[in-house]
PDB file of C-alpha atoms in Angstrom:
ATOM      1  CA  UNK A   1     141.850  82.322 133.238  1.00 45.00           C
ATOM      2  CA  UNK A   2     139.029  79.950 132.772  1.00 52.00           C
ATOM      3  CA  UNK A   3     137.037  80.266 129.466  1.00 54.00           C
ATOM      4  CA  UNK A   4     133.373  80.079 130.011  1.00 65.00           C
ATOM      5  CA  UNK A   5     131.617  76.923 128.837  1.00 68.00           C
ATOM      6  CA  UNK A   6     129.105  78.730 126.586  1.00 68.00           C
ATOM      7  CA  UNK A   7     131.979  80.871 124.871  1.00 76.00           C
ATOM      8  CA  UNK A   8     134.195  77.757 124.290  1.00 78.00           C
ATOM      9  CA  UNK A   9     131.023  75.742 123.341  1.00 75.00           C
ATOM     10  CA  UNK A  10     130.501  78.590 120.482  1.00 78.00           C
ATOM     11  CA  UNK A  11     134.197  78.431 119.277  1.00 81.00           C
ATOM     12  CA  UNK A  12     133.997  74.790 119.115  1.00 81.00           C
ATOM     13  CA  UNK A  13     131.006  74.805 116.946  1.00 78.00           C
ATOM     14  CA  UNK A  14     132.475  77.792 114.822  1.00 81.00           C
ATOM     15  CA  UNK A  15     135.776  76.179 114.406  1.00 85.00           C
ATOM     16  CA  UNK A  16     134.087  72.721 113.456  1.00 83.00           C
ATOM     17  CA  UNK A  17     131.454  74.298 110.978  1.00 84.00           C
ATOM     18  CA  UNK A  18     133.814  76.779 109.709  1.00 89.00           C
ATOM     19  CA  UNK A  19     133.590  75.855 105.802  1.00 91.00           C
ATOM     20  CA  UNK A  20     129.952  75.076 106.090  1.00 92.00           C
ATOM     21  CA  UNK A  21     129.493  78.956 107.824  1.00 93.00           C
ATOM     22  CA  UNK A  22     131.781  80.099 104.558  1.00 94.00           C
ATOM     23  CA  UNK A  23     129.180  78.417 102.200  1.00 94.00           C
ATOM     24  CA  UNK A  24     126.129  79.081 103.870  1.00 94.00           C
ATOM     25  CA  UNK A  25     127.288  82.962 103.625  1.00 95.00           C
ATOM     26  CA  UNK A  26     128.719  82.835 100.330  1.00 96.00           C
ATOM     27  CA  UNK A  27     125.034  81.318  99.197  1.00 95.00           C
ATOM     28  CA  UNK A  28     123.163  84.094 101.092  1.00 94.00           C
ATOM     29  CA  UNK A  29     125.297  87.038  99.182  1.00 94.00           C
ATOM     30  CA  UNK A  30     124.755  85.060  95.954  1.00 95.00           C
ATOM     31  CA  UNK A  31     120.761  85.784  96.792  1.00 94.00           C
ATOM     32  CA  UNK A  32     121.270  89.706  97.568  1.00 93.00           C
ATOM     33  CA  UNK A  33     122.832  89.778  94.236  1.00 93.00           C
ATOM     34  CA  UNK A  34     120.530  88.211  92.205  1.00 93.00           C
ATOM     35  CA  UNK A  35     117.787  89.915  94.058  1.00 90.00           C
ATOM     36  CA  UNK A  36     119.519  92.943  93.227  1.00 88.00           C
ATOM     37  CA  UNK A  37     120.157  92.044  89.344  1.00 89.00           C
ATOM     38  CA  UNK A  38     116.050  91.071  89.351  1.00 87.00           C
ATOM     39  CA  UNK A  39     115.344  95.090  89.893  1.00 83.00           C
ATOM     40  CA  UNK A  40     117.347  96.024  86.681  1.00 81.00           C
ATOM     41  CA  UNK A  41     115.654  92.847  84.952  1.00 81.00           C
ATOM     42  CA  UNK A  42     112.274  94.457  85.815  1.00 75.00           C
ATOM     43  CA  UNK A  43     110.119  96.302  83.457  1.00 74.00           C
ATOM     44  CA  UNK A  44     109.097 100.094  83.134  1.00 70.00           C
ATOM     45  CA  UNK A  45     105.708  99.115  84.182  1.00 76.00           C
ATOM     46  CA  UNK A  46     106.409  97.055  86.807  1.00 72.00           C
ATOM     47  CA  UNK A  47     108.794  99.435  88.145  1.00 73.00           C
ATOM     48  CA  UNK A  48     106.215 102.121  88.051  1.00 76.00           C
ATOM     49  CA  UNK A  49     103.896  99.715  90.273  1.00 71.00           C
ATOM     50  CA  UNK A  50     106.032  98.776  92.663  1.00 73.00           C
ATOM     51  CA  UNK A  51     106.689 102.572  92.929  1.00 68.00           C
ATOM     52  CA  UNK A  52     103.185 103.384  93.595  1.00 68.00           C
ATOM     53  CA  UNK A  53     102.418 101.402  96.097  1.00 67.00           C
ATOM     54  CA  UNK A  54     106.033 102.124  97.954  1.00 68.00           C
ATOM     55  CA  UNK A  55     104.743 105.713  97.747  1.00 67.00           C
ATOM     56  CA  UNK A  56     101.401 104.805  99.398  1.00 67.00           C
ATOM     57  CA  UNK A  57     103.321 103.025 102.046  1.00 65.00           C
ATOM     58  CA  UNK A  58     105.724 105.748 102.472  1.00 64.00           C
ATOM     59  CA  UNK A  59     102.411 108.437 102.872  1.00 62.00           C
ATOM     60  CA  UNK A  60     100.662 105.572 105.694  1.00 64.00           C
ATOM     61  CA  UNK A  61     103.817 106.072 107.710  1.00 61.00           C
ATOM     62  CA  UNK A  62     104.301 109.669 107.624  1.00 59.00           C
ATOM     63  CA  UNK A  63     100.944 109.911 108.604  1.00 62.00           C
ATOM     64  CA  UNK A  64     101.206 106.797 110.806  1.00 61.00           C
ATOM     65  CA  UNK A  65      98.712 104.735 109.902  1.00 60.00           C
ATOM     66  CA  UNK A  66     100.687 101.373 109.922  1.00 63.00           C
ATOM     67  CA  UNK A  67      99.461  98.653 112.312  1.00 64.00           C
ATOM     68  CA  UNK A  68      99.481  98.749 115.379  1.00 77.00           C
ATOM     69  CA  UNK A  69     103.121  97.424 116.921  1.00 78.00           C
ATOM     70  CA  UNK A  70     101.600  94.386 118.742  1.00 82.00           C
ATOM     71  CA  UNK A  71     100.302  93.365 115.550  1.00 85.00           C
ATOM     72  CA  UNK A  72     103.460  93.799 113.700  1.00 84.00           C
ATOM     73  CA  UNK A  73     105.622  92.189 116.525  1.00 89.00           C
ATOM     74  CA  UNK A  74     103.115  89.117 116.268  1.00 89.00           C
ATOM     75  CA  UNK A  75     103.182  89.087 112.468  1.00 90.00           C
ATOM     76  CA  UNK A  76     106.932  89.729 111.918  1.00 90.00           C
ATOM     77  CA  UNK A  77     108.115  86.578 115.161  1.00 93.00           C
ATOM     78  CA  UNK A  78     105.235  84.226 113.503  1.00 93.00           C
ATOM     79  CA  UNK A  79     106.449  84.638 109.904  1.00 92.00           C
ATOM     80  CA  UNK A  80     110.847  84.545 111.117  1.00 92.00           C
ATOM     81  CA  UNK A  81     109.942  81.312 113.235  1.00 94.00           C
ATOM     82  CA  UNK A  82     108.024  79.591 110.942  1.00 93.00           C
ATOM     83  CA  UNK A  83     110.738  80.083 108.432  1.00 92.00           C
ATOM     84  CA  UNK A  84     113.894  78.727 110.506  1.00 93.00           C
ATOM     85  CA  UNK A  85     110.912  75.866 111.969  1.00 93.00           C
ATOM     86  CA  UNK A  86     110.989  74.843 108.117  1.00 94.00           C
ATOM     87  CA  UNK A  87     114.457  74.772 108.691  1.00 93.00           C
ATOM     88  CA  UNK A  88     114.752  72.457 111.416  1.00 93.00           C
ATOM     89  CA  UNK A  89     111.696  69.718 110.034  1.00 93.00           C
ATOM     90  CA  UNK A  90     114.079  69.870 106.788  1.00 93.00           C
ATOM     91  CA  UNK A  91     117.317  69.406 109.001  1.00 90.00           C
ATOM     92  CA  UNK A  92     115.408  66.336 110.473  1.00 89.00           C
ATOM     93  CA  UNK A  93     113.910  65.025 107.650  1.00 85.00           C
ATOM     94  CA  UNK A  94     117.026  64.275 105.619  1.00 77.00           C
ATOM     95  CA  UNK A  95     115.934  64.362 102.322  1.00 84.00           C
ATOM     96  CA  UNK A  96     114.839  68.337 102.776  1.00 85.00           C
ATOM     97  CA  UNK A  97     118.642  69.260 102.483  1.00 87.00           C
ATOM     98  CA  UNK A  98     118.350  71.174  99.482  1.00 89.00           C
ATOM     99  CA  UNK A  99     115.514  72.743 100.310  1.00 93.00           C
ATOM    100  CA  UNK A 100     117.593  74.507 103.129  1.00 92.00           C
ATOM    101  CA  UNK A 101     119.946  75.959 100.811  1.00 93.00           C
ATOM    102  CA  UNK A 102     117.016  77.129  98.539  1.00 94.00           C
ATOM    103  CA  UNK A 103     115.488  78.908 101.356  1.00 93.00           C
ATOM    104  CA  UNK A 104     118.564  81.023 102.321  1.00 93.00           C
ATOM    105  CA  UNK A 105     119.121  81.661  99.037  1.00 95.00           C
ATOM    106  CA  UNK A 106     115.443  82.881  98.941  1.00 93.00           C
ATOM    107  CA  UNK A 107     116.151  85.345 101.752  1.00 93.00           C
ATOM    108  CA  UNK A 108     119.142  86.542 100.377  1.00 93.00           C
ATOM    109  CA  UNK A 109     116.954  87.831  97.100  1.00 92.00           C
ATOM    110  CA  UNK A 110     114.628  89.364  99.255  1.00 90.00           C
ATOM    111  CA  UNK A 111     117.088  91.621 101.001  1.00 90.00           C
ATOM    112  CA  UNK A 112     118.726  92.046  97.714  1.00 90.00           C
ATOM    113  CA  UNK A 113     115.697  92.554  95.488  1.00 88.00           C
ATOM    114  CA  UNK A 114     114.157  95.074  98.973  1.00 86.00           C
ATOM    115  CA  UNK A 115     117.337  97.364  99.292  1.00 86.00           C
ATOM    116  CA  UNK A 116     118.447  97.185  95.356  1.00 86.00           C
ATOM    117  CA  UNK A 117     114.622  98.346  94.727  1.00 82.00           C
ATOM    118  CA  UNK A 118     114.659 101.427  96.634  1.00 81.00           C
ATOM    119  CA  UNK A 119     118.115 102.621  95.455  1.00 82.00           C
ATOM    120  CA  UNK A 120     117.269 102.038  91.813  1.00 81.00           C
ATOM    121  CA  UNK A 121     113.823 104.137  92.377  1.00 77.00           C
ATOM    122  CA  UNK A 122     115.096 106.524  95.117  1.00 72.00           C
ATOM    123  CA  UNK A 123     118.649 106.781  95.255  1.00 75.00           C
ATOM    124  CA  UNK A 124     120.339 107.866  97.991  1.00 73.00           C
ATOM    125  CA  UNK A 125     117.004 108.328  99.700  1.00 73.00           C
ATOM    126  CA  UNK A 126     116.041 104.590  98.986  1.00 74.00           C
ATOM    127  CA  UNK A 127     119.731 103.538 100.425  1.00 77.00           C
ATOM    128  CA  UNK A 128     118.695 105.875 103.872  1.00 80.00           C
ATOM    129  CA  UNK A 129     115.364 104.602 104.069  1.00 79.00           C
ATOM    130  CA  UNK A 130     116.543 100.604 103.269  1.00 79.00           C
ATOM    131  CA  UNK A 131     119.245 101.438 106.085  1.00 81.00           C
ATOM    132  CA  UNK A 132     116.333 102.406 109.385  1.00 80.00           C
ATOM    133  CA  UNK A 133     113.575 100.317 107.614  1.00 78.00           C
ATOM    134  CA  UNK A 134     115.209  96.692 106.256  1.00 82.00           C
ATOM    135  CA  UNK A 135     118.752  96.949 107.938  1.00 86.00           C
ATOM    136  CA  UNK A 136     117.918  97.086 111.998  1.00 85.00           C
ATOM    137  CA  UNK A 137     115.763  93.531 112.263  1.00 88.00           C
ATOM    138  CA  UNK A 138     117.769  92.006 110.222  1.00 90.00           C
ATOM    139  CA  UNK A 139     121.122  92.310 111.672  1.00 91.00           C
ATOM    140  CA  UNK A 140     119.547  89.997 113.761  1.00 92.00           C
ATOM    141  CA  UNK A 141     117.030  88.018 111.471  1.00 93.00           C
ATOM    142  CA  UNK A 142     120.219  86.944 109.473  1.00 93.00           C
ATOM    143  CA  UNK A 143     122.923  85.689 111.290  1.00 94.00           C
ATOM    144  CA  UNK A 144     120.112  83.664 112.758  1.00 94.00           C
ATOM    145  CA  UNK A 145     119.100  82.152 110.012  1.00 94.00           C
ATOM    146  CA  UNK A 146     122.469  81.472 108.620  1.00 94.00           C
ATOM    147  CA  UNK A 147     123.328  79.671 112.351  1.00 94.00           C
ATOM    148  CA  UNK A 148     119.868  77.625 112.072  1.00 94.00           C
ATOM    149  CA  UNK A 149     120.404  77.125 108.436  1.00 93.00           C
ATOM    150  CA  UNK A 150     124.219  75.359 109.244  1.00 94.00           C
ATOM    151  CA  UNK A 151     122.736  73.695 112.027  1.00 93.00           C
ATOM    152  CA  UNK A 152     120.456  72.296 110.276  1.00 93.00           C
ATOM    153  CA  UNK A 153     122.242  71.131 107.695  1.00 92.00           C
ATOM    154  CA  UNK A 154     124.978  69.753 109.654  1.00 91.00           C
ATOM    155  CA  UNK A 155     122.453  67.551 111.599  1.00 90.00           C
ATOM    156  CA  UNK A 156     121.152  66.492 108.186  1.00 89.00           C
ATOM    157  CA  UNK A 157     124.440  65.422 107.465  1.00 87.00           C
ATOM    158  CA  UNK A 158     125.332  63.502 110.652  1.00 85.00           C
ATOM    159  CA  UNK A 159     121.963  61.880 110.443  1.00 83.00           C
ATOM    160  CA  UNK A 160     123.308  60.420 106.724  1.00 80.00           C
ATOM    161  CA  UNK A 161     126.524  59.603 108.017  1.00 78.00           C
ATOM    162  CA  UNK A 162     125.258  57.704 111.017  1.00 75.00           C
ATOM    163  CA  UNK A 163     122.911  55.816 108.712  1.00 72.00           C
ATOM    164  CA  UNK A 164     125.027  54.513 106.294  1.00 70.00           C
ATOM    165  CA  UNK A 165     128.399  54.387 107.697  1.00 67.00           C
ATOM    166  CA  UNK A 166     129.315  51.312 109.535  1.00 59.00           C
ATOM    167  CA  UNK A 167     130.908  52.610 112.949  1.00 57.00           C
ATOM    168  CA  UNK A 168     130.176  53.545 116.368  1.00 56.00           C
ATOM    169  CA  UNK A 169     127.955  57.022 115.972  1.00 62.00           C
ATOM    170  CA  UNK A 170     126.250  59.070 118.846  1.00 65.00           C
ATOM    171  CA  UNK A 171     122.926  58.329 120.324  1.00 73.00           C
ATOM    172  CA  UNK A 172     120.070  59.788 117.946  1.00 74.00           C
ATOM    173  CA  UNK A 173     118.041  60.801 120.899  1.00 77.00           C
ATOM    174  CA  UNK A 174     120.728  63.289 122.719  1.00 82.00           C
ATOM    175  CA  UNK A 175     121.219  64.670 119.273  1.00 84.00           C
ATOM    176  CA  UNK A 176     117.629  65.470 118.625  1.00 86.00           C
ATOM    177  CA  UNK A 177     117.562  67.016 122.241  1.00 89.00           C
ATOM    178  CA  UNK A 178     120.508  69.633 121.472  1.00 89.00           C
ATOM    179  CA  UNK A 179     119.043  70.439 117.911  1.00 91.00           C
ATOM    180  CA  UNK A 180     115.600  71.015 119.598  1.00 92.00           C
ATOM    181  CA  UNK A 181     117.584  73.412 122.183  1.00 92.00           C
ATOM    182  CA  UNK A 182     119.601  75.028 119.304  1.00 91.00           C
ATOM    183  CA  UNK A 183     115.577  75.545 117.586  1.00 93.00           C
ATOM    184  CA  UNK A 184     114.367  77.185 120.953  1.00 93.00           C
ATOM    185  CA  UNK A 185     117.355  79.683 121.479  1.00 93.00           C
ATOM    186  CA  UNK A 186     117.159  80.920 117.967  1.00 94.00           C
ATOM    187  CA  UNK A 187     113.460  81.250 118.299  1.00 94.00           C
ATOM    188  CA  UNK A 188     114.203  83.296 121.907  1.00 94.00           C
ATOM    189  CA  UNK A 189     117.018  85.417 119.748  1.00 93.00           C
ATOM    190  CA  UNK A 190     113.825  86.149 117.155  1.00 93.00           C
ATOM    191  CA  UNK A 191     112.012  88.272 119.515  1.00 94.00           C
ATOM    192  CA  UNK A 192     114.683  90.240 119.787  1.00 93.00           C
ATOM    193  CA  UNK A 193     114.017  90.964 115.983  1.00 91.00           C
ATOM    194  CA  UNK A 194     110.850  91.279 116.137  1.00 91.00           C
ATOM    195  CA  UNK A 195     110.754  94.077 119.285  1.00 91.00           C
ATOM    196  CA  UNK A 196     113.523  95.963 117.006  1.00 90.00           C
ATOM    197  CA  UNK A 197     110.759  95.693 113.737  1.00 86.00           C
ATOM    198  CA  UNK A 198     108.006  96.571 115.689  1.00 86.00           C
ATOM    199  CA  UNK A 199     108.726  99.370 117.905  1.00 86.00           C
ATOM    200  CA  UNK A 200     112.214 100.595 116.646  1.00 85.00           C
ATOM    201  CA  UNK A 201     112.133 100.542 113.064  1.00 82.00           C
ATOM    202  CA  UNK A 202     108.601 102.201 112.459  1.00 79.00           C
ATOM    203  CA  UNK A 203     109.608 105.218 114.644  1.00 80.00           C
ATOM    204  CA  UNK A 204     113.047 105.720 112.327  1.00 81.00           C
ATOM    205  CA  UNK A 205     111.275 104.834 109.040  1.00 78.00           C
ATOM    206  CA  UNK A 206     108.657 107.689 110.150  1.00 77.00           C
ATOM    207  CA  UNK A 207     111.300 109.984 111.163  1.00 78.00           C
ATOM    208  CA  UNK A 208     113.220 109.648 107.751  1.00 76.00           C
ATOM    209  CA  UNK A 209     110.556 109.878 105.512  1.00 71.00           C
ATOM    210  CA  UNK A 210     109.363 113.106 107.109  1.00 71.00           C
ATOM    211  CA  UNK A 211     113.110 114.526 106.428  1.00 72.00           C
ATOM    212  CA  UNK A 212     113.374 112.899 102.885  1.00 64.00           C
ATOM    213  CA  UNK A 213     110.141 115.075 101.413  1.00 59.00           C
ATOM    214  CA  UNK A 214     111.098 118.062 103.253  1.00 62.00           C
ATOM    215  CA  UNK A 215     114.278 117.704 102.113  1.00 57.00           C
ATOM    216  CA  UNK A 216     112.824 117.036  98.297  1.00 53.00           C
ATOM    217  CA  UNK A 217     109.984 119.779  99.225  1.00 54.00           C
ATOM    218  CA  UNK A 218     113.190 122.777  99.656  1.00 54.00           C
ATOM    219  CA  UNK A 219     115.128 121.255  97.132  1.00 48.00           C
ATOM    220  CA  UNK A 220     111.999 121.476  94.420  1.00 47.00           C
TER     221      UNK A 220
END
């Protein structure tokens, strides 16, 4: 049976990048836990802010007053592509290989610090919403960024390698041309995301809220 070229172009590149795929992750969780140990480092005060303005957020979208979902499609694909675009200037740039693993780490404390901040004020409420309002989009969002983010970094790499080692390397230009295609089908797999924040995610945030205070409403 004859394997199709994408699929065995994909388990090339996984089984070639498989310890930098290991790290990349590994460096992601490391974020969701600090983000998550940040919460429980977080005042009384600050919690109670933070809480407020949750609350206000959670009242705009039972009464649905969030923006409107073209907005929030635009907003949400602008702000995920300009973040793996980062990515790929870094990737070229050479010297902006740390700053690659600094950003994933980033993202990793904003999941963490998002979810562990709604189960530390909320419970097993916060864990339900976190699950239809953060989890959806970015069961997308992330292995994306974790494929740009080794992608990146293993151009970076090659780019050293070809500068300073003395032997026969690749062509820079063909390179550049299949790291610009890698940067275009990510972007194409981020509007998936963003339809999924936009129009899916609002409805089940809505949807939950509205059975969380009933629920807290028969329960009080």
């Amino acid at each position: 049976m004859r394997t199709h070229p994408l699929k065995s172009a994909i388990a090339v590149h996984l089984r070639e990048h498989a310890s930098l795929y290991v790290f990349v992750i590994v460096l992601f969780l490391m974020g969701v836990i600090f983000g998550a140990i940040v919460v429980n480092s977080l005042g009384f005060s600050q919690k109670q802010d933070l809480y407020y303005y949750l609350t206000q957020f959670f009242g705009q979208v039972s009464k649905d007053n969030l923006a409107s979902a073209h907005d929030m499609f635009r907003q949400s694909y602008m702000h995920n592509v300009k973040y793996i675009a980062l990515m790929w200037v870094l990737g070229i740039s050479v010297i902006g290989l740390p700053i690659i693993f600094i950003l994933l780490f980033l993202k990793g404390i904003v999941v963490g610090f998002t979810v562990g901040f709604l189960v530390n004020q909320m419970s097993w409420q916060g864990f339900l919403l976190s699950f239809v309002s953060v989890m959806p989009q970015n069961l997308i969002v992330i292995p994306l960024m974790i494929v740009m983010g080794v992608i990146s970094i293993s151009f970076s790499l090659q780019m050293v390698r070809n500068q300073f080692m003395k032997r026969p390397h690749e062509p820079v230009f063909p390179m550049i041309m299949r790291y610009a295609a890698a940067m275009v089908a990510i972007a194409a797999g981020l509007l998936v995301s963003s339809v999924v924040e936009a129009y899916l995610s609002p409805v089940l945030m809505k949807q939950t809220v509205k059975w969380v205070v009933n629920l807290i409403n028969i329960i009080i």
